[in-house]
Structure formats: structure tokens, C-alpha cells
Coordinates of C-alpha atoms and ligand atoms in Angstrom, one line a residue:
M1 CA 103.9 80.9 84.4
A2 CA 105.1 84.5 83.7
V3 CA 102.4 87.2 84.2
V4 CA 102.4 89.7 81.4
P5 CA 100.7 92.8 82.8
A6 CA 98.7 94.1 79.7
S7 CA 97.3 90.7 78.6
T8 CA 96.6 89.7 82.2
F9 CA 94.7 92.9 82.8
A10 CA 92.8 92.4 79.6
R11 CA 91.7 88.9 80.8
L12 CA 90.8 90.0 84.3
S13 CA 88.7 93.0 83.1
N14 CA 86.9 91.0 80.4
P15 CA 83.2 91.0 81.5
S16 CA 82.2 88.3 79.0
R17 CA 84.7 85.8 80.3
S18 CA 82.9 82.6 81.2
T19 CA 83.6 80.9 84.6
T20 CA 83.6 77.1 85.0
P21 CA 82.5 76.5 88.6
S22 CA 84.7 73.9 90.3
M23 CA 84.2 72.9 93.9
V24 CA 87.7 73.0 95.2
L25 CA 86.8 74.1 98.7
G26 CA 84.6 72.8 101.4
T27 CA 84.3 76.1 103.3
A28 CA 85.6 79.6 102.7
T29 CA 85.5 82.5 105.2
V30 CA 85.4 86.1 104.1
L31 CA 86.5 88.6 106.8
G32 CA 84.6 91.9 106.1
G33 CA 81.3 92.2 104.3
S34 CA 81.8 95.4 102.4
V35 CA 82.1 95.7 98.6
A36 CA 85.4 93.7 98.3
G37 CA 84.3 91.0 100.7
L38 CA 80.9 90.6 99.0
L39 CA 82.4 90.3 95.6
A40 CA 84.9 87.8 96.8
A41 CA 82.0 85.8 98.4
R42 CA 80.2 85.9 95.0
V43 CA 83.2 84.3 93.3
L44 CA 83.7 81.8 96.1
S45 CA 80.1 80.6 95.8
D46 CA 81.3 79.0 92.5
H47 CA 84.0 77.1 94.2
A48 CA 83.1 76.3 97.8
A49 CA 80.3 74.2 99.3
S50 CA 79.7 77.0 101.8
V51 CA 80.9 80.6 102.2
L52 CA 80.7 82.5 105.5
I53 CA 81.0 86.3 105.6
I54 CA 82.0 87.7 109.0
E55 CA 81.2 91.4 109.2
R56 CA 81.3 93.4 112.4
D57 CA 78.5 95.8 111.4
E58 CA 74.8 94.8 111.5
P59 CA 73.7 93.8 107.9
D60 CA 70.5 95.9 108.2
A61 CA 72.3 99.1 108.9
G62 CA 70.4 100.2 105.8
D63 CA 71.4 103.5 104.1
D64 CA 72.8 105.0 107.3
Q65 CA 76.5 105.3 107.6
R66 CA 78.2 102.1 109.0
N67 CA 80.9 102.5 111.6
G68 CA 83.1 99.9 109.7
V69 CA 83.0 102.1 106.5
P70 CA 83.8 105.6 107.6
Q71 CA 84.0 106.8 104.0
G72 CA 80.5 105.5 103.4
F73 CA 78.8 108.9 103.3
Q74 CA 81.2 110.4 100.9
I75 CA 80.5 110.6 97.1
H76 CA 81.2 107.4 95.2
A77 CA 80.9 106.7 91.5
L78 CA 81.3 103.2 90.0
L79 CA 83.7 103.4 87.1
P80 CA 82.9 101.5 83.9
G81 CA 85.6 99.0 84.6
G82 CA 83.9 98.0 87.8
L83 CA 80.4 98.2 86.5
S84 CA 81.1 95.8 83.6
L85 CA 82.5 93.3 86.1
L86 CA 79.4 93.6 88.3
E87 CA 77.5 92.6 85.2
R88 CA 79.7 89.6 84.9
W89 CA 79.0 88.5 88.5
F90 CA 75.3 89.5 88.5
P91 CA 73.9 89.5 84.9
G92 CA 71.3 92.2 84.6
F93 CA 72.8 94.2 87.5
T94 CA 72.9 97.6 85.7
E95 CA 69.3 97.6 84.6
Q96 CA 68.1 96.3 87.9
V97 CA 69.9 98.8 90.1
I98 CA 68.8 101.6 87.8
A99 CA 65.2 100.5 88.2
A100 CA 65.9 100.5 92.0
G101 CA 67.1 104.1 91.9
A102 CA 70.8 104.2 90.9
C103 CA 71.6 106.6 88.0
A104 CA 73.4 105.7 84.8
A105 CA 75.9 108.2 83.6
P106 CA 76.7 107.5 79.9
A107 CA 79.2 109.8 78.2
T108 CA 76.4 112.2 77.3
A109 CA 75.4 112.5 80.9
R110 CA 78.9 113.4 82.1
R111 CA 80.7 116.8 82.1
T112 CA 84.3 117.1 83.1
Y113 CA 86.3 120.3 83.4
I114 CA 90.0 120.6 83.8
D115 CA 91.1 124.0 85.1
G116 CA 87.8 125.4 83.9
V117 CA 88.1 124.0 80.4
R118 CA 85.4 121.6 79.4
K119 CA 86.9 118.2 78.3
V120 CA 85.8 116.5 75.1
I121 CA 83.8 113.4 75.4
G122 CA 86.3 110.5 75.5
S123 CA 85.1 107.0 76.4
A124 CA 81.5 106.2 75.7
A125 CA 81.4 103.7 78.6
T126 CA 78.7 104.1 81.3
M127 CA 79.3 104.9 84.9
L128 CA 76.9 104.3 87.7
T129 CA 76.1 106.7 90.6
G130 CA 74.2 106.2 93.8
S131 CA 75.1 106.6 97.5
R132 CA 77.7 104.1 98.5
A133 CA 75.4 102.5 101.0
F134 CA 72.8 102.0 98.3
L135 CA 75.3 100.4 95.9
E136 CA 76.7 98.2 98.6
G137 CA 73.2 97.2 99.6
Q138 CA 72.4 96.2 96.1
I139 CA 75.4 94.0 95.9
R140 CA 74.8 92.5 99.4
E141 CA 71.2 91.6 98.5
R142 CA 72.4 89.6 95.5
V143 CA 75.2 87.9 97.3
L144 CA 73.1 86.9 100.3
A145 CA 70.5 85.4 98.0
L146 CA 73.1 82.8 96.9
P147 CA 72.1 79.4 98.5
N148 CA 75.6 78.6 99.8
V149 CA 76.5 82.1 101.2
K150 CA 75.6 83.3 104.7
A151 CA 76.7 86.2 106.9
I152 CA 77.1 86.6 110.6
T153 CA 77.6 89.8 112.6
A154 CA 80.9 89.4 114.6
R155 CA 84.3 91.0 115.0
V156 CA 87.2 88.9 113.7
T157 CA 90.0 88.9 116.3
D158 CA 92.7 86.7 114.9
V159 CA 93.7 84.1 112.4
V160 CA 94.2 80.4 113.4
F161 CA 97.0 78.3 111.9
D162 CA 97.6 74.6 111.3
G163 CA 101.2 74.1 110.4
D164 CA 102.0 76.2 107.3
A165 CA 98.5 77.1 106.5
V166 CA 95.8 79.3 107.8
S167 CA 93.0 77.0 109.1
G168 CA 90.4 79.5 110.3
V169 CA 89.7 82.6 112.3
S170 CA 88.7 83.5 115.8
Y171 CA 85.9 86.0 116.3
E172 CA 83.7 87.6 119.0
S173 CA 80.0 88.1 118.9
S174 CA 77.8 89.3 121.8
G175 CA 80.7 88.9 124.2
M176 CA 81.3 85.2 123.2
S177 CA 84.5 84.1 121.5
S178 CA 84.4 81.4 118.8
V179 CA 86.6 79.8 116.1
E180 CA 85.5 79.2 112.5
R181 CA 87.5 76.5 110.7
S182 CA 87.9 77.1 107.0
D183 CA 89.7 75.8 103.8
L184 CA 90.4 79.4 102.6
V185 CA 90.4 82.7 104.5
I186 CA 89.9 86.0 102.6
D187 CA 90.9 89.3 104.3
A188 CA 88.5 92.0 103.1
M189 CA 88.7 94.1 106.3
G190 CA 89.6 97.3 104.4
K191 CA 92.4 99.8 104.9
S192 CA 92.5 99.2 108.6
S193 CA 92.8 95.4 108.4
R194 CA 95.0 94.0 111.2
M195 CA 96.0 90.9 109.2
A196 CA 99.6 92.1 108.9
E197 CA 100.0 92.3 112.7
W198 CA 98.3 89.0 113.2
L199 CA 100.7 87.3 110.7
E200 CA 103.7 88.9 112.3
K201 CA 102.6 87.9 115.8
K202 CA 102.6 84.3 114.8
G203 CA 106.1 84.4 113.2
W204 CA 105.0 85.0 109.6
E205 CA 106.2 87.9 107.5
R206 CA 104.3 91.1 107.4
P207 CA 103.6 92.3 103.8
P208 CA 105.7 95.3 103.0
L209 CA 103.7 98.5 103.2
R210 CA 104.1 101.3 100.6
R211 CA 102.6 104.7 101.3
M212 CA 102.2 108.0 99.5
V213 CA 101.1 110.8 101.8
V214 CA 98.5 112.9 100.0
D215 CA 96.8 114.7 103.0
L216 CA 93.4 115.1 101.3
N217 CA 90.2 116.6 102.9
Y218 CA 86.8 115.6 101.6
A219 CA 83.4 117.1 102.3
T220 CA 80.2 115.7 100.9
A221 CA 76.7 117.3 101.0
V222 CA 73.4 115.7 100.1
L223 CA 71.2 118.2 98.2
R224 CA 67.7 118.1 96.9
R225 CA 67.4 117.9 93.1
E226 CA 65.2 120.7 91.9
E227 CA 63.5 121.8 88.7
G228 CA 65.9 123.7 86.4
D229 CA 68.9 121.8 87.7
P230 CA 71.6 120.9 85.2
A231 CA 71.0 117.9 82.9
G232 CA 73.5 115.2 83.2
N233 CA 74.3 112.9 86.2
I234 CA 78.0 113.5 86.8
H235 CA 79.7 116.9 86.8
L236 CA 83.3 116.9 87.7
A237 CA 85.8 119.8 87.9
L238 CA 89.4 119.2 88.7
K239 CA 92.3 121.7 89.0
S240 CA 95.8 120.8 88.0
G241 CA 97.4 123.1 90.6
K242 CA 97.9 125.9 88.0
T243 CA 94.7 127.6 89.4
S244 CA 94.4 129.1 92.8
G245 CA 91.6 128.7 95.4
D246 CA 90.7 126.5 98.4
A247 CA 89.5 123.5 96.5
S248 CA 91.5 121.1 94.3
G249 CA 88.3 119.6 92.8
A250 CA 84.6 119.3 93.1
M251 CA 82.0 116.9 91.8
F252 CA 78.3 116.5 92.0
C253 CA 76.3 113.4 90.9
R254 CA 72.8 112.3 90.9
I255 CA 71.8 109.6 93.4
E256 CA 68.7 107.6 94.4
G257 CA 65.8 109.5 95.8
D258 CA 66.1 112.4 93.3
R259 CA 69.0 113.9 95.2
W260 CA 72.5 115.2 94.4
L261 CA 75.7 114.4 96.3
M262 CA 78.2 117.3 96.0
M263 CA 81.8 116.8 97.1
M264 CA 84.6 119.3 97.5
A265 CA 88.2 118.3 98.0
G266 CA 91.3 120.2 99.2
Y267 CA 94.8 119.2 100.2
Q268 CA 96.6 119.9 103.5
D269 CA 95.1 122.8 105.4
R270 CA 92.5 123.5 102.7
K271 CA 89.2 122.2 103.8
P272 CA 86.6 123.6 101.4
G273 CA 82.8 123.0 101.6
R274 CA 82.4 122.1 105.2
T275 CA 79.4 124.4 105.8
A276 CA 76.5 125.2 103.5
E277 CA 77.8 128.8 103.2
D278 CA 81.3 127.7 102.3
L279 CA 80.0 125.1 99.8
L280 CA 78.1 127.9 98.0
R281 CA 81.0 130.3 98.2
V282 CA 83.6 127.9 96.8
A283 CA 81.2 126.7 94.1
R284 CA 80.5 130.2 93.0
Q285 CA 84.2 131.4 93.1
E286 CA 86.1 128.4 91.9
F287 CA 83.9 126.3 89.6
P288 CA 81.6 126.5 86.5
P289 CA 78.2 128.0 87.1
E290 CA 76.2 124.7 87.4
F291 CA 78.2 124.0 90.7
E292 CA 76.7 127.2 92.3
L293 CA 73.3 126.4 91.0
V294 CA 73.3 123.0 92.7
A295 CA 75.1 124.1 95.9
D296 CA 72.3 126.6 96.4
N297 CA 69.7 123.8 96.6
E298 CA 68.2 122.6 99.9
L299 CA 70.7 120.7 102.0
V300 CA 69.0 117.4 103.0
E301 CA 71.5 116.3 105.7
E302 CA 74.5 117.8 107.5
I303 CA 77.7 117.9 105.5
R304 CA 80.1 115.1 106.4
T305 CA 83.9 115.2 106.1
Y306 CA 86.6 112.6 105.7
R307 CA 90.4 112.9 105.8
H308 CA 92.4 110.6 103.6
A309 CA 96.0 110.8 104.9
D310 CA 97.7 108.5 102.4
S311 CA 97.4 106.0 99.6
R312 CA 98.8 102.7 100.6
R313 CA 99.4 99.2 99.4
R314 CA 100.5 96.0 101.1
D315 CA 102.7 94.0 98.7
Y316 CA 101.8 90.4 99.5
H317 CA 103.5 89.4 96.3
L318 CA 106.8 90.3 97.9
V319 CA 106.4 88.2 101.0
S320 CA 108.7 85.2 101.1
K321 CA 107.2 83.6 104.3
L322 CA 103.5 83.4 103.6
P323 CA 101.0 80.8 104.9
A324 CA 98.9 78.8 102.6
R325 CA 95.1 79.2 102.4
L326 CA 95.1 83.0 102.8
V327 CA 94.3 85.7 100.3
A328 CA 93.4 89.4 100.7
V329 CA 91.3 91.7 98.6
G330 CA 90.1 95.3 98.3
D331 CA 91.4 98.1 100.4
A332 CA 93.0 95.6 102.7
V333 CA 95.6 95.3 100.0
A334 CA 95.6 98.7 98.3
A335 CA 93.6 101.9 98.9
F336 CA 94.2 104.9 96.7
N337 CA 93.5 108.7 96.6
P338 CA 89.6 108.6 96.4
V339 CA 89.5 111.4 93.8
Y340 CA 90.2 108.8 91.1
G341 CA 87.3 106.6 92.2
Q342 CA 89.2 103.3 91.8
G343 CA 88.3 101.4 95.0
M344 CA 85.1 99.5 94.1
S345 CA 86.4 98.7 90.6
S346 CA 89.7 97.5 92.0
A347 CA 87.7 95.2 94.3
A348 CA 85.8 93.9 91.3
L349 CA 89.1 93.2 89.5
H350 CA 90.4 91.4 92.7
A351 CA 87.3 89.2 92.5
S352 CA 88.3 88.4 88.9
C353 CA 91.8 87.4 90.2
L354 CA 90.2 85.1 92.8
S355 CA 88.0 83.6 90.1
E356 CA 91.0 82.9 87.8
Y357 CA 93.0 81.5 90.7
L358 CA 90.3 79.1 91.8
C359 CA 89.3 78.1 88.3
S360 CA 92.9 76.9 87.9
E361 CA 92.3 74.4 90.7
P362 CA 95.3 75.5 92.7
E363 CA 97.3 73.5 95.1
L364 CA 95.8 74.9 98.3
A365 CA 98.4 73.5 100.6
K366 CA 100.8 76.0 99.1
P367 CA 100.7 79.8 99.5
A368 CA 98.4 81.6 97.0
R369 CA 101.3 83.1 95.1
A370 CA 99.5 82.7 91.8
F371 CA 96.6 84.8 93.1
F372 CA 98.9 87.6 94.5
A373 CA 100.8 87.7 91.2
L374 CA 97.5 88.3 89.3
Q375 CA 96.4 90.9 91.9
R376 CA 99.7 92.7 91.6
V377 CA 98.9 93.6 88.0
V378 CA 95.6 95.2 89.1
V379 CA 97.2 97.0 92.1
D380 CA 100.2 98.2 89.9
A381 CA 97.8 99.6 87.3
A382 CA 95.6 101.5 89.8
W383 CA 98.7 102.7 91.8
D384 CA 100.3 103.9 88.6
I385 CA 97.2 106.0 87.7
S386 CA 96.6 107.6 91.1
T387 CA 100.1 108.1 92.5
G388 CA 101.3 109.2 89.0
A389 CA 98.8 112.0 89.1
D390 CA 99.4 112.8 92.8
L391 CA 103.2 113.2 92.3
A392 CA 102.4 116.3 90.3
L393 CA 100.8 117.9 93.4
P394 CA 103.2 120.4 94.9
H395 CA 103.0 119.0 98.4
V396 CA 103.6 115.4 97.5
D397 CA 107.2 114.4 97.6
G398 CA 107.5 110.8 96.6
P399 CA 108.2 108.0 96.6
Y400 CA 109.1 108.5 92.9
P401 CA 109.2 105.6 90.4
R402 CA 112.3 104.9 88.4
G403 CA 112.5 107.2 85.3
Y404 CA 110.1 109.7 86.9
P405 CA 111.0 112.8 84.9
V406 CA 110.4 111.1 81.6
L407 CA 107.2 109.4 82.9
R408 CA 105.9 112.7 84.1
W409 CA 106.6 114.4 80.8
V410 CA 104.8 111.7 78.9
R411 CA 101.9 111.7 81.3
N412 CA 101.6 115.5 81.0
Q413 CA 101.5 115.4 77.3
I414 CA 98.7 112.7 77.2
S415 CA 96.6 114.2 80.0
A416 CA 96.8 117.7 78.4
A417 CA 95.8 116.4 75.0
S418 CA 93.0 114.3 76.5
V419 CA 91.1 117.6 77.2
Y420 CA 90.9 118.6 73.5
D421 CA 91.2 115.4 71.4
R422 CA 88.5 112.7 71.4
E423 CA 90.9 109.9 70.4
I424 CA 93.4 110.7 73.2
G425 CA 90.5 111.4 75.5
R426 CA 89.0 108.0 74.8
R427 CA 92.3 106.2 75.5
F428 CA 93.0 108.2 78.6
D429 CA 89.5 107.6 80.0
E430 CA 89.7 103.9 79.3
V431 CA 92.8 103.7 81.5
T432 CA 91.4 105.9 84.3
Y433 CA 88.1 104.0 84.1
M434 CA 90.0 100.8 84.7
I435 CA 88.9 99.2 81.4
Q436 CA 92.4 99.2 79.8
H437 CA 95.9 98.7 81.3
P438 CA 98.0 101.9 81.5
S439 CA 100.5 100.5 79.0
S440 CA 97.9 101.1 76.3
L441 CA 98.9 104.8 76.6
A442 CA 102.6 104.1 76.2
R443 CA 102.4 103.5 72.5
P444 CA 104.5 105.8 70.2
G445 CA 101.4 106.6 68.1
V446 CA 99.5 107.8 71.1
L447 CA 102.3 110.0 72.3
A448 CA 103.0 111.4 68.8
R449 CA 99.3 112.4 68.5
A450 CA 99.3 113.9 72.0
I451 CA 102.3 116.1 71.2
A452 CA 100.8 117.2 67.9
V453 CA 97.5 118.1 69.7
N454 CA 99.3 120.1 72.3
L455 CA 101.4 122.0 69.8
W456 CA 98.3 122.8 67.8
S457 CA 96.3 124.0 70.8
K458 CA 99.3 126.2 71.9
F459 CA 99.5 127.6 68.4
R460 CA 95.7 128.3 68.3
S461 CA 95.7 130.1 71.7
R462 CA 98.5 132.5 70.7
P463 CA 97.3 136.1 70.7
Ligands
FAD1 C1 86.4 109.5 100.6 C2 86.4 108.2 99.8 C3 85.7 108.3 98.5 C4 85.7 107.2 97.7 N1 85.1 107.2 96.5 C5 85.1 106.2 95.7 C6 84.5 106.2 94.4 O1 84.0 107.2 94.0 N2 84.5 105.1 93.7 C7 85.0 103.9 94.1 O2 85.0 102.9 93.4 N3 85.7 103.8 95.3 C8 85.7 104.9 96.1 N4 86.3 104.8 97.3 C9 86.9 103.6 97.8 C10 85.8 102.6 98.3 O3 85.2 103.2 99.4 C11 86.5 101.3 98.7 O4 87.5 100.9 97.9 C12 85.4 100.2 98.7 O5 84.6 100.4 99.8 C13 85.9 98.8 98.9 O6 86.5 98.6 100.1 P1 86.6 97.3 100.9 O7 85.4 96.5 100.8 O8 87.9 96.7 100.6 O9 86.8 97.9 102.4 P2 85.8 98.7 103.2 O10 84.7 99.3 102.4 O11 86.6 99.6 104.1 O12 85.2 97.6 104.2 C14 85.9 96.9 105.2 C15 84.8 96.0 105.9 O13 85.5 95.2 106.8 C16 84.8 95.2 108.0 N5 85.7 94.9 109.1 C17 86.9 95.5 109.4 N6 87.5 94.9 110.4 C18 86.7 93.9 110.8 C19 86.8 92.9 111.8 N7 87.9 92.8 112.6 N8 85.8 91.9 111.8 C20 84.8 91.9 111.0 N9 84.6 92.9 110.0 C21 85.6 93.8 109.9 C22 84.2 96.7 108.1 O14 83.2 96.8 109.0 C23 83.8 96.9 106.7 O15 82.5 96.5 106.4 C24 86.4 106.0 98.1 C25 87.0 105.9 99.4 C26 87.1 107.0 100.2 C27 87.9 107.0 101.4

């Protein structure tokens, strides 16, 4: 059946879609127990008698940074698209995690600046903030409470085959090697997953890798929240490249424990905010006054940095020689420039793909092409948003999509108008928040309105 991107995306992102549990699997094994693996396990619990998560880090690593998730300390916000799907998988999730310490950021609690200009309120949808470890911990608690899901601490070392199908994995734990047999294996081992090498080693085809080098430097600080601090839970300031300075963007958001996380990002040799002094200097010189106010608060922990070299996707949908009984989710398939905050929401949408695939009671003896066709819609949408914006950066030089000059012009019109116009702002936000498919912006009425808004704002700003 043909997959139509816009309607498929609408189905996958629909939080009120009901699921009919069907036991099509005896056992399912999830490799990696981070956000994508946990959400896949939640979906599998509706379709497998038993689900095993194999994660190399200890589950009780708590709020400390886990080795397996080097980005764990950096600022993370859960976009509305992902949050609504978490409600689908765990009804009552938002209210419960807020009670546990996470912070809601409805439209009125968010401030966004583009090149120093405050953006109008667009989408009314709510985001969620909390440290990544906290958010992941909340999801893990719910997944491991499911009666047919369990987790072990072990390092997956290879996949095992039986004819044309994956039949399990081998893993190491406390110096011992074992094999786990399984009816379905899910790769959720993140960006550094070695599944492609394992497939190639056994004579299968490696999924083609597409990369866009972005060379991004992140620094995140944890700061005490103090009396007189700004109201609102998310403050984001982005620069389009027209303005100078060390940072390309900064954000602070409220997290559990009455604290702020403040992030600064810079490209190539620009590495802003790596010391308390530099954080304060850049906040003062390059961002609206509330950034300096918060940067001056007590630093609770040392500032931690992260380098994101590239956005990358592994196109499983293009593989012609693919074994059956294997799927992949989350960053193992596609990881984007983190500035756009798409990772956890993409993982939630991949879980929706898995749900739709298993609800269709697929022929498991054949490769999971129907799953990868659904997932491609989600990856294409997220890739379009993040790489489309990154191509406008002076140091990023492709790969360019077909018709790029026209796409860029349209994109510039809409993003410029979204700063001033509530209707365009709402539509633009709904796409970047992963609620709507990007094609919802490609309607003639939207473009015509954006052009009119931009002409009007140019006319108004004439001396
Ligand atoms: C700097 C930065 C900021 C980000 N900010 C945001 C944000 O604001 N919002 C957002 O939604 N997303 C954000 N993301 C993306 C987000 O972190 C990921 O998309 C999200 O964690 C889902 O990833 P995952 O579960 O696929 O992989 P990961 O989180 O990378 O987890 C992979 C898991 O697999 C395990 N593993 C790996 N190999 C093995 C093995 N051999 N055996 C057993 N276990 C193994 C690891 O230990 C780990 O637990 C950001 C990313 C970065 C880099």
C-alpha cells in the first residue's frame, strides 16, 4: 500500500488513536534502554508475551550522567508532538511527571527571540522540561512496571541469524557471553549503534548513511533558581547568522529541583559558555537581559560540553537485502542537530510506527519493510526541518535537496513571517514541534500570507 506522507504523519502523531493489542510475538528483544528503546518496549508489551530490554548501563544510574548517553547532561525539552504521544502510551503522564518535578511550558510560559526580536505566540501546545535523566527515569519507571517487560544490564555484541531472519542477539554481562533468542529484535542503541557493521559482516546490506556536517558545540550549566528570576519556563534566543558574536543560540529552561538549565551553542571554533565567566559575558553581550540575570545565579554543578559533529540518518527503507525480524528506532536510525529538540519526539513517533506495524499483524518471516516505510515519513519530516534550517548556516555546504533555491526562498518567507504573525507562527510551530507534517506549510494560502506579512513589516520599518 502506498504511504502518503501527510496523512501517514497525521495518523502516527494522533495521540487519541486507539491500539488493539494483538499477541503476534512470543518474545521481543530491545537493544538499548534509553528513550527510544523504552518507548519501543512499551509498544511491544501490547504485542509480545515477553519483552526484554538489554542496556549496558546500570538501570539505577539515577540522575547522574550515564556513559551510554553522553548527551544526557545537556539541555533537553520535550516538544508537544512527543509529549502528546507519551500521553498516548502512558495516560496521565503529563500530570504525573509535573507532580514529580517536571515543568510544563504552555505558550504563555515560553519566550522566543529571533535575532533579538521577540516572536509572537504561535502554537498553544505545551512542552515539558526537566533534566534528560529525569524524563528518561520517568519513562523507565512506567515501562518496567509493565508485567511482561524486564531489563538486564549487558552489552550487546552481535546479532544472530537463522536463515533470512534475525533470530536473536549475543551479549556480554559480568565477563560471561550469552545468546538471547527472540522473535523480533529492535535496535535502539543510539547514534553509535553498530548494527550496520554487524549486518555487513554477515553478508547483509548496510543501510546507506546520509550525513550533514554541522560542527556544533554545546555547553550546559545548571543554575539555582532564585527570587526575582524571570517568569516562564523556557526562554530561547536564536540567531539567524545576520548578527555577530560567539553564540548562535542560547536557551534556559526550568527543571526539577527548582533549578535552571542554561545552554549556549556555537558552530565550528565558537565554543561559548564553557566557564561561568564566559556564560555571563556572552549572556550579557549577545542575548536579552533575562539571560544575564539567570547566568549570574549560583552554578550548582560544573558546566558540561558536548560536540555534535553531524546530523545523520541510516536509510533502512533503501536496503534491498534486509533480514526479517529486525527493526531500528530512535537515534540509531536518525539523529539531528539538537538545537531543534526533535530526538525524543522522533523516538515517540517511531514507537507509533512500530505500533501500526504490529497492529497490522505483519508477516514476520519477511523483512519489516512496512515498518521502515512508515518510519521514513517521520525521518523525512524531521530531516526536512533540521537540515533545511542548517543549510542556511554559512559553514554548512550540503547535501542540498532538489530545488533547493526555491525551497530556501519559501522557507525564509515563512520563518521570517512566523516572528510577527500569529497564524503563520502557529503553523510554523506546529511543524517544528512535530505535531504537523512539513507539507502543511507548503499551501499557497500560507505562502501568500507570509509574503504579505513580510512586505508589511518591511514597509513599517522604513525610516
Ligand atoms: C546535545 C543534545 C541535546 C539534545 N536535546 C534534545 C532536546 O532538547 N529534545 C529532544 O527531544 N531530544 C534532544 N536530543 C536528542 C535525544 O538525546 C535523543 O534523541 C534521545 O535520547 C533518544 O535517543 P535514543 O534512545 O535513540 O538513543 P540514546 O539516548 O543515545 O541511547 C542509546 C542507548 O543504547 C545503549 N547502548 C548502546 N550500545 C549498546 C550495546 N552494545 N549494548 C547495550 N546497550 C547499548 C546506550 O547505553 C544508551 O542507553 C539531544 C541530543 C543531543 C546530542
